[in-house]
Short mmCIF file of C-alpha atoms and ligand atoms in Angstrom, two decimals:
data_model
loop_
_atom_site.label_atom_id
_atom_site.label_comp_id
_atom_site.label_asym_id
_atom_site.label_seq_id
_atom_site.Cartn_x
_atom_site.Cartn_y
_atom_site.Cartn_z
CA MET A 1 -15.99 -1.21 -30.95
CA ILE A 2 -14.75 -2.31 -27.48
CA GLU A 3 -16.65 -5.46 -27.56
CA GLN A 4 -15.23 -6.36 -30.96
CA ALA A 5 -11.70 -5.50 -30.15
CA PHE A 6 -12.12 -7.76 -27.03
CA GLN A 7 -13.57 -10.57 -28.91
CA LEU A 8 -10.70 -10.45 -31.32
CA SER A 9 -8.02 -10.24 -28.53
CA LYS A 10 -9.66 -13.14 -26.62
CA ALA A 11 -9.28 -15.29 -29.78
CA ARG A 12 -5.55 -14.43 -30.00
CA TYR A 13 -4.91 -15.17 -26.26
CA GLN A 14 -6.93 -18.59 -26.77
CA GLU A 15 -4.51 -19.51 -29.52
CA LEU A 16 -1.91 -19.58 -26.75
CA GLY A 17 -4.08 -21.58 -24.39
CA VAL A 18 -4.96 -18.59 -22.20
CA ASP A 19 -8.63 -18.42 -20.74
CA VAL A 20 -9.32 -14.82 -20.88
CA GLU A 21 -12.66 -14.97 -19.13
CA ALA A 22 -11.19 -16.72 -16.14
CA ALA A 23 -8.12 -14.23 -16.05
CA LEU A 24 -11.08 -11.41 -15.83
CA LYS A 25 -12.81 -13.36 -13.09
CA LYS A 26 -9.62 -13.65 -11.03
CA LEU A 27 -8.80 -10.00 -11.41
CA SER A 28 -12.20 -8.81 -10.09
CA ALA A 29 -11.59 -10.86 -6.85
CA ILE A 30 -8.36 -9.01 -6.11
CA ALA A 31 -8.59 -6.00 -3.83
CA ILE A 32 -5.96 -3.17 -3.77
CA SER A 33 -5.62 -1.36 -0.66
CA LEU A 34 -5.73 2.43 -1.74
CA HIS A 35 -3.71 4.69 0.68
CA CYS A 36 -5.72 7.45 2.14
CA TRP A 37 -2.60 9.52 2.43
CA GLN A 38 -2.31 10.25 -1.28
CA GLY A 39 -5.25 12.56 -1.00
CA ASP A 40 -3.51 15.11 1.38
CA ASP A 41 0.14 14.60 1.31
CA VAL A 42 0.30 12.51 4.33
CA GLY A 43 -1.13 15.36 6.38
CA GLY A 44 -4.04 13.80 8.47
CA PHE A 45 -6.37 15.91 10.62
CA GLU A 46 -4.76 15.95 14.01
CA TYR A 47 -2.83 19.21 13.74
CA ALA A 48 -3.74 22.14 11.41
CA ASP A 49 -0.54 22.96 10.08
CA ARG A 50 2.09 20.39 11.22
CA ALA A 51 4.88 19.69 8.78
CA LEU A 52 5.24 15.90 7.76
CA SER A 53 8.06 14.25 9.69
CA GLY A 54 9.68 10.94 9.93
CA GLY A 55 12.07 11.31 7.05
CA ILE A 56 9.47 10.97 4.37
CA GLN A 57 8.34 13.96 2.03
CA ALA A 58 5.63 14.90 -0.45
CA THR A 59 6.91 17.44 -2.78
CA GLY A 60 4.65 19.70 -4.60
CA ASN A 61 1.92 22.13 -3.88
CA TYR A 62 -0.92 21.41 -6.42
CA PRO A 63 -4.13 23.21 -5.28
CA GLY A 64 -7.17 21.56 -4.12
CA LYS A 65 -5.88 19.32 -1.43
CA ALA A 66 -8.54 17.68 1.04
CA ARG A 67 -8.62 19.77 4.22
CA ASN A 68 -10.67 17.46 6.29
CA ALA A 69 -12.20 13.92 6.24
CA ALA A 70 -15.36 14.71 4.46
CA GLU A 71 -13.38 16.18 1.56
CA LEU A 72 -11.07 13.33 1.44
CA ARG A 73 -13.99 10.78 1.38
CA ALA A 74 -15.54 12.87 -1.55
CA ASP A 75 -12.29 12.73 -3.37
CA LEU A 76 -11.98 9.05 -2.72
CA ASP A 77 -15.38 8.35 -4.02
CA LEU A 78 -14.35 9.94 -7.14
CA ALA A 79 -11.30 7.87 -7.36
CA LEU A 80 -13.10 4.63 -6.62
CA ARG A 81 -15.61 5.46 -9.54
CA LEU A 82 -12.82 5.39 -11.86
CA ILE A 83 -11.10 2.27 -10.94
CA PRO A 84 -12.67 -1.24 -11.83
CA GLY A 85 -13.46 -3.42 -9.12
CA THR A 86 -13.98 -3.30 -5.32
CA HIS A 87 -11.13 -2.37 -3.26
CA ARG A 88 -9.90 -1.39 0.27
CA LEU A 89 -8.83 1.77 1.90
CA ASN A 90 -5.79 2.04 3.98
CA LEU A 91 -6.07 4.40 6.87
CA HIS A 92 -3.39 5.97 9.10
CA ALA A 93 -4.14 6.92 12.76
CA ILE A 94 -3.71 10.67 12.00
CA TYR A 95 -6.87 10.42 9.94
CA ALA A 96 -9.00 9.96 13.13
CA GLU A 97 -11.91 12.49 13.49
CA SER A 98 -11.81 13.71 17.05
CA GLY A 99 -14.13 16.62 18.09
CA ARG A 100 -11.73 17.18 21.15
CA LYS A 101 -8.06 16.60 21.16
CA VAL A 102 -7.47 12.83 21.60
CA GLU A 103 -3.91 11.99 22.21
CA ARG A 104 -2.41 8.93 19.97
CA ASP A 105 -2.10 6.71 22.91
CA GLU A 106 -5.86 7.22 23.75
CA LEU A 107 -7.36 6.74 20.20
CA SER A 108 -10.19 4.15 19.98
CA VAL A 109 -12.40 3.05 17.17
CA GLU A 110 -14.88 5.88 18.01
CA GLN A 111 -12.63 8.31 16.13
CA PHE A 112 -13.03 6.06 13.04
CA ARG A 113 -16.79 5.73 13.07
CA ASN A 114 -17.50 7.78 10.10
CA TRP A 115 -14.70 6.04 8.14
CA ILE A 116 -16.16 2.51 8.98
CA ASP A 117 -19.70 3.52 8.02
CA TRP A 118 -18.28 5.13 4.84
CA ALA A 119 -16.58 1.83 4.16
CA ALA A 120 -19.52 -0.39 4.94
CA GLU A 121 -21.84 1.65 2.71
CA ARG A 122 -19.36 0.89 -0.22
CA HIS A 123 -18.57 -2.77 0.68
CA LEU A 124 -15.02 -1.77 1.06
CA GLY A 125 -12.52 -3.40 3.60
CA LEU A 126 -10.30 -1.16 5.63
CA ASP A 127 -6.62 -1.30 6.59
CA PHE A 128 -4.77 0.60 9.10
CA ASN A 129 -1.36 2.06 10.33
CA PRO A 130 -0.31 3.59 13.81
CA THR A 131 1.34 7.01 12.97
CA PHE A 132 4.78 7.04 14.44
CA PHE A 133 5.67 10.42 13.01
CA SER A 134 4.55 13.97 12.70
CA HIS A 135 4.14 14.33 16.54
CA PRO A 136 6.27 16.22 19.08
CA LEU A 137 7.34 12.96 20.77
CA ALA A 138 8.70 11.69 17.38
CA ASP A 139 10.60 14.91 16.17
CA ASP A 140 13.84 13.48 17.00
CA ASN A 141 13.11 10.51 14.80
CA TRP A 142 12.91 7.95 17.82
CA THR A 143 9.89 6.20 18.76
CA LEU A 144 9.69 2.49 19.75
CA SER A 145 13.43 2.26 20.10
CA HIS A 146 13.72 5.61 21.88
CA PRO A 147 16.38 5.60 24.78
CA LYS A 148 13.66 7.18 27.20
CA PRO A 149 11.46 4.65 28.48
CA GLU A 150 8.57 7.07 28.89
CA ILE A 151 8.72 7.92 25.35
CA ARG A 152 8.76 4.43 24.32
CA GLU A 153 5.92 3.62 26.54
CA PHE A 154 3.78 6.39 24.89
CA TRP A 155 4.44 4.78 21.42
CA ILE A 156 3.80 1.36 22.73
CA ARG A 157 0.46 2.50 23.94
CA HIS A 158 -0.37 3.95 20.59
CA GLY A 159 0.64 0.78 18.79
CA GLN A 160 -1.64 -1.30 21.10
CA ALA A 161 -4.54 1.03 20.60
CA CYS A 162 -4.10 1.08 16.89
CA ARG A 163 -4.24 -2.95 16.87
CA ARG A 164 -7.45 -2.56 18.79
CA ILE A 165 -8.95 -0.12 16.25
CA ALA A 166 -7.88 -2.29 13.30
CA ALA A 167 -9.27 -5.45 14.95
CA ALA A 168 -12.59 -3.43 15.45
CA MET A 169 -12.61 -2.56 11.75
CA GLY A 170 -12.05 -5.96 10.74
CA ARG A 171 -14.79 -7.33 12.90
CA GLU A 172 -17.41 -4.97 11.74
CA LEU A 173 -16.61 -5.04 8.17
CA LYS A 174 -16.15 -8.82 8.15
CA THR A 175 -12.72 -8.68 6.48
CA ALA A 176 -9.51 -8.73 8.49
CA ALA A 177 -7.73 -5.34 8.46
CA VAL A 178 -4.13 -5.30 7.91
CA ASN A 179 -2.38 -3.40 10.62
CA ASN A 180 1.18 -2.31 9.47
CA VAL A 181 3.85 -0.91 11.88
CA TRP A 182 6.33 1.41 10.31
CA ILE A 183 8.61 3.61 12.43
CA PRO A 184 11.06 6.30 11.43
CA ASP A 185 13.64 5.46 13.97
CA GLY A 186 17.24 5.77 12.77
CA SER A 187 20.21 8.10 12.75
CA LYS A 188 21.66 10.77 10.35
CA ASP A 189 25.08 9.92 11.09
CA ILE A 190 27.06 6.94 12.05
CA PRO A 191 25.91 5.43 15.51
CA ALA A 192 28.08 4.32 18.21
CA ASP A 193 25.60 1.45 19.16
CA ARG A 194 23.55 -0.30 16.61
CA LEU A 195 22.54 -2.98 18.78
CA ALA A 196 20.68 -1.40 21.81
CA PRO A 197 18.13 0.32 19.67
CA ARG A 198 17.30 -2.83 17.99
CA ARG A 199 16.88 -4.74 21.27
CA ARG A 200 14.57 -1.77 22.58
CA LEU A 201 12.48 -2.10 19.41
CA LEU A 202 12.22 -5.93 19.54
CA GLU A 203 11.04 -5.48 23.21
CA SER A 204 8.49 -2.60 22.39
CA LEU A 205 7.14 -4.63 19.40
CA ASP A 206 6.71 -7.84 21.63
CA ARG A 207 4.65 -5.64 24.02
CA ILE A 208 2.49 -4.08 21.26
CA PHE A 209 1.51 -7.57 19.90
CA GLN A 210 0.67 -9.07 23.17
CA GLU A 211 -2.87 -8.84 23.03
CA GLU A 212 -4.25 -11.70 20.70
CA PHE A 213 -7.00 -11.17 18.22
CA PRO A 214 -8.54 -13.60 15.70
CA LYS A 215 -7.11 -13.74 12.30
CA CYS A 216 -10.26 -12.92 10.69
CA GLU A 217 -10.16 -9.62 12.33
CA LEU A 218 -6.54 -8.45 12.40
CA ILE A 219 -3.36 -9.14 10.33
CA ASP A 220 -0.22 -7.67 11.92
CA ALA A 221 2.40 -6.43 9.49
CA VAL A 222 5.92 -4.92 10.15
CA GLU A 223 7.69 -2.70 7.53
CA SER A 224 11.49 -2.27 7.05
CA LYS A 225 13.41 0.52 5.35
CA LEU A 226 16.88 1.18 4.04
CA PHE A 227 17.12 4.78 4.95
CA GLY A 228 15.10 7.95 5.18
CA ILE A 229 15.75 11.84 5.40
CA GLY A 230 17.71 12.23 8.58
CA SER A 231 18.20 8.64 8.83
CA GLU A 232 20.70 8.19 6.31
CA SER A 233 23.35 6.19 8.27
CA TYR A 234 21.26 3.88 10.32
CA VAL A 235 17.65 2.55 10.40
CA VAL A 236 16.81 0.61 13.42
CA GLY A 237 14.14 -1.38 11.54
CA SER A 238 16.08 -2.71 8.77
CA HIS A 239 15.05 -5.53 6.36
CA GLU A 240 17.09 -8.27 8.35
CA PHE A 241 15.66 -7.08 11.62
CA TYR A 242 12.02 -7.23 10.59
CA MET A 243 12.52 -10.45 8.39
CA GLY A 244 13.81 -12.06 11.51
CA TYR A 245 11.03 -10.65 13.68
CA ALA A 246 8.12 -11.58 11.19
CA LEU A 247 9.28 -15.01 10.72
CA SER A 248 10.02 -15.72 14.55
CA ARG A 249 6.73 -14.05 15.65
CA ARG A 250 4.60 -15.18 12.54
CA LYS A 251 3.84 -11.67 11.46
CA ALA A 252 3.34 -10.46 7.74
CA LEU A 253 6.35 -8.84 6.33
CA CYS A 254 5.67 -5.54 4.62
CA LEU A 255 8.02 -5.20 1.68
CA ASP A 256 7.93 -1.49 0.28
CA ALA A 257 9.21 -0.94 -3.31
CA GLY A 258 11.21 2.17 -2.47
CA HIS A 259 12.78 0.82 0.84
CA PHE A 260 15.89 -0.95 -0.64
CA HIS A 261 18.91 -0.15 -2.78
CA PRO A 262 18.04 1.60 -5.90
CA THR A 263 18.79 -1.47 -8.18
CA GLU A 264 17.26 -4.00 -5.65
CA VAL A 265 13.85 -5.29 -6.43
CA ILE A 266 10.93 -6.39 -4.35
CA SER A 267 9.48 -8.72 -6.95
CA ASP A 268 12.33 -11.27 -6.37
CA LYS A 269 11.78 -11.26 -2.76
CA ILE A 270 8.00 -12.42 -2.88
CA SER A 271 8.85 -16.14 -3.61
CA SER A 272 11.73 -16.36 -1.30
CA VAL A 273 9.92 -14.82 1.75
CA LEU A 274 6.78 -17.03 1.10
CA CYS A 275 8.86 -20.11 1.44
CA PHE A 276 8.91 -19.22 5.09
CA ALA A 277 6.16 -16.68 5.98
CA ASP A 278 2.44 -17.19 5.46
CA GLU A 279 1.57 -13.69 4.38
CA LEU A 280 3.13 -10.72 2.84
CA LEU A 281 2.17 -6.96 2.65
CA LEU A 282 3.49 -4.89 -0.38
CA HIS A 283 3.74 -1.25 -0.38
CA VAL A 284 3.73 -0.82 -4.23
CA SER A 285 5.54 2.53 -4.72
CA ARG A 286 8.03 3.94 -7.22
CA GLY A 287 11.36 5.39 -5.94
CA VAL A 288 13.35 7.64 -8.53
CA ARG A 289 16.70 7.63 -7.45
CA TRP A 290 15.63 7.34 -3.77
CA ASP A 291 12.56 6.44 -1.77
CA SER A 292 10.75 9.36 -3.49
CA ASP A 293 7.18 7.71 -3.68
CA HIS A 294 6.36 8.64 -7.14
CA VAL A 295 3.12 7.42 -8.94
CA VAL A 296 3.31 3.94 -9.78
CA LEU A 297 3.82 3.24 -13.42
CA PHE A 298 3.01 0.25 -15.65
CA ASN A 299 6.75 -0.66 -15.78
CA ASP A 300 8.98 -3.71 -15.87
CA GLU A 301 9.13 -3.84 -11.90
CA LEU A 302 5.32 -3.43 -11.57
CA GLN A 303 4.73 -6.23 -14.05
CA ALA A 304 7.33 -8.37 -12.33
CA ILE A 305 5.69 -7.80 -8.99
CA ALA A 306 2.16 -8.77 -10.35
CA GLN A 307 3.47 -11.78 -12.06
CA GLU A 308 5.05 -13.14 -8.87
CA VAL A 309 1.75 -12.63 -7.01
CA VAL A 310 -0.48 -14.30 -9.76
CA ARG A 311 1.99 -17.00 -11.23
CA TYR A 312 1.78 -19.16 -7.98
CA GLY A 313 -1.79 -18.19 -6.93
CA PHE A 314 -0.39 -16.03 -4.13
CA GLU A 315 -3.47 -13.68 -4.28
CA LYS A 316 -4.62 -14.60 -0.93
CA ASN A 317 -1.19 -14.60 0.84
CA VAL A 318 -0.14 -11.32 -0.51
CA HIS A 319 -2.03 -8.13 0.40
CA ILE A 320 -1.41 -5.48 -2.03
CA GLY A 321 -1.28 -2.01 -0.94
CA LEU A 322 -0.11 1.31 -2.46
CA ASP A 323 2.18 3.77 -1.02
CA TYR A 324 3.16 6.95 -2.90
CA PHE A 325 2.27 10.70 -2.51
CA ASP A 326 2.82 13.14 -5.14
CA ALA A 327 1.49 16.51 -4.25
CA SER A 328 2.63 18.00 -7.70
CA ILE A 329 -0.30 16.82 -9.77
CA ASN A 330 -3.97 16.33 -9.33
CA ARG A 331 -4.03 14.06 -6.35
CA ILE A 332 -7.22 12.16 -7.48
CA ALA A 333 -5.52 11.44 -10.88
CA ALA A 334 -2.49 10.31 -8.97
CA TRP A 335 -4.57 7.80 -7.07
CA VAL A 336 -6.41 6.59 -10.26
CA ILE A 337 -3.39 6.37 -12.33
CA GLY A 338 -1.41 4.41 -9.82
CA THR A 339 -4.22 1.97 -9.00
CA ARG A 340 -5.23 1.32 -12.37
CA ASN A 341 -1.56 0.63 -13.24
CA MET A 342 -1.59 -2.05 -10.62
CA LEU A 343 -4.51 -3.64 -11.93
CA LYS A 344 -3.39 -3.62 -15.51
CA ALA A 345 -0.11 -5.24 -14.38
CA LEU A 346 -2.10 -7.94 -12.49
CA LEU A 347 -4.23 -8.49 -15.63
CA PHE A 348 -1.15 -8.65 -17.82
CA ALA A 349 0.28 -11.34 -15.54
CA LEU A 350 -3.08 -13.27 -15.52
CA LEU A 351 -2.91 -13.32 -19.41
CA GLU A 352 0.33 -15.19 -19.33
CA PRO A 353 0.47 -18.65 -20.77
CA GLY A 354 2.05 -19.98 -17.77
CA ALA A 355 2.10 -23.64 -18.38
CA THR A 356 3.65 -23.21 -21.89
CA LEU A 357 6.50 -20.93 -20.45
CA ARG A 358 7.13 -23.43 -17.63
CA ARG A 359 7.26 -26.35 -19.99
CA MET A 360 9.84 -24.64 -22.18
CA GLU A 361 11.79 -23.69 -19.18
CA LEU A 362 11.80 -27.25 -17.88
CA GLU A 363 12.68 -28.57 -21.41
CA GLY A 364 15.68 -26.18 -21.78
CA ASP A 365 14.12 -24.38 -24.50
CA LEU A 366 15.20 -20.82 -23.23
CA ALA A 367 15.26 -19.25 -26.56
CA GLY A 368 11.62 -20.30 -26.81
CA ARG A 369 10.81 -18.88 -23.41
CA LEU A 370 12.45 -15.55 -24.21
CA ALA A 371 10.68 -15.15 -27.61
CA MET A 372 7.30 -16.01 -26.13
CA MET A 373 7.84 -13.44 -23.15
CA GLU A 374 8.62 -10.82 -25.62
CA GLU A 375 6.01 -11.61 -28.27
CA LEU A 376 3.48 -11.31 -25.16
CA LYS A 377 4.19 -7.77 -24.77
CA GLY A 378 2.69 -7.05 -28.24
CA LEU A 379 -0.56 -9.05 -27.71
CA PRO A 380 -3.67 -6.95 -27.61
CA PHE A 381 -3.74 -6.80 -23.88
CA GLY A 382 -5.22 -3.22 -23.88
CA ALA A 383 -8.31 -4.32 -25.57
CA VAL A 384 -8.89 -6.84 -22.78
CA TRP A 385 -8.27 -4.01 -20.09
CA ASP A 386 -10.59 -1.71 -21.86
CA TYR A 387 -13.30 -4.26 -21.91
CA TYR A 388 -12.64 -4.97 -18.19
CA CYS A 389 -13.25 -1.25 -17.39
CA ALA A 390 -16.56 -1.20 -19.44
CA GLN A 391 -17.57 -4.30 -17.82
CA HIS A 392 -17.36 -2.67 -14.41
CA ASP A 393 -18.79 0.76 -15.45
CA VAL A 394 -15.60 2.87 -15.25
CA PRO A 395 -14.50 5.11 -17.82
CA VAL A 396 -12.38 3.43 -20.70
CA GLY A 397 -9.05 4.54 -21.31
CA PHE A 398 -8.10 8.34 -21.12
CA ALA A 399 -11.61 9.25 -20.63
CA PHE A 400 -11.21 8.99 -16.80
CA MET A 401 -9.30 12.21 -16.99
CA LYS A 402 -12.44 14.07 -18.04
CA GLU A 403 -14.10 13.44 -14.74
CA VAL A 404 -11.16 14.34 -12.73
CA ARG A 405 -10.97 17.60 -14.83
CA GLU A 406 -14.43 18.42 -14.08
CA TYR A 407 -14.26 17.83 -10.50
CA GLU A 408 -11.29 19.88 -10.18
CA LYS A 409 -13.13 22.82 -11.73
CA ASN A 410 -16.34 22.20 -9.76
CA VAL A 411 -14.89 21.22 -6.46
CA LEU A 412 -10.98 21.31 -6.04
CA ALA A 413 -10.76 24.91 -7.35
CA LYS A 414 -13.16 26.21 -4.75
CA ARG A 415 -11.30 24.79 -1.78
C1 LIG B 501 7.57 5.30 4.99
C2 LIG B 501 6.86 4.10 4.75
C3 LIG B 501 5.49 4.20 5.20
C4 LIG B 501 4.81 5.35 4.88
C5 LIG B 501 3.37 5.49 5.33
C6 LIG B 501 2.75 6.80 5.22
O1 LIG B 501 8.91 5.46 4.19
O2 LIG B 501 6.82 3.63 3.44
O3 LIG B 501 4.86 3.04 4.88
O4 LIG B 501 4.91 5.85 3.64
O5 LIG B 501 3.07 4.78 6.28
ZN1 LIG B 502 5.70 2.05 2.88
#
């Protein structure tokens, strides 16, 4: 039935001049970077019971959270079996596996050996993030822009260490690791000096990025933000700050879908930034009224993001990472639902009759453009997606929940 439905849909798309097989081939070449932190509410393994800090929050207390790296990897293995294609894993420094206590400024690739071996066996690439939160020296929400030089120095050393780790991952796995710098620095109330912290951040970043690594090993990215919990009035690393930084230092800019005003969207920023920058990192997320990091849905904005990536062939320039953490539902289901949605959105975009739409636009046939865009929403896209899942040996449709539920009963419930 899946095959038959696919053949019929293919014919429908062909009538519009869309090459469905080519779209599927393109989709299978796109790797999504799955964020490890959905699996344990951004906890990490550094401290047993440390609350998440840095102005971000995972709400919910669903049972069965991964308590160590082995459990997290087992959970990821299941998630990856339910997502079509070959993807990447995005790690944070707090997911280090250290027998003894290793401070963040002393971390090295050794503490990520198990992760690298695990990724190599599965042919996955790894991405990385220094962790500038959930630490006693970050408790006041100041890190790289801290007024105290000795605290800044600690975080600079952490940033430097993380770039070495990421480059080592990239070297070993033969696929460049994106290392993304996000810091929580900012203030709850109106600051008297907005400039000095930004100048300090600029200096700290320049120090972190001093050491050079080949592009085939490491891609540096910097992530801006509008506000956080406890940094409602001022964020040092604002959009303008990092846009300027990324362009002047030739770094990748990271756009997080939850880091702008609630009606502002990142889909429209992609083509602007890529007029000037070589590379972008996306943190695909879903804010609900605020930067709440809800599971990514197959909604208008996700479709727009995907369209902007594939319409101009930006698959190579845009690194797609996910960034949400929902602790109120089965965490593996959250990974699978969000990642499958990202892929669905990319497929939906790849099935667009781009040449026809652009021609109508150029000829001023704007009613035609609108009509076509709306009719596309009713085409049998689901049958193509089902076929893609079957082709990649992953459950078709809702069936993936059966495996999640079984695992919940047999594994998660026993934790
Ligand atoms: C926080 C940023 C950042 C984090 C992760 C855990 O607002 O979005 O990317 O979510 O680093
Ligand atoms: Zn983010």
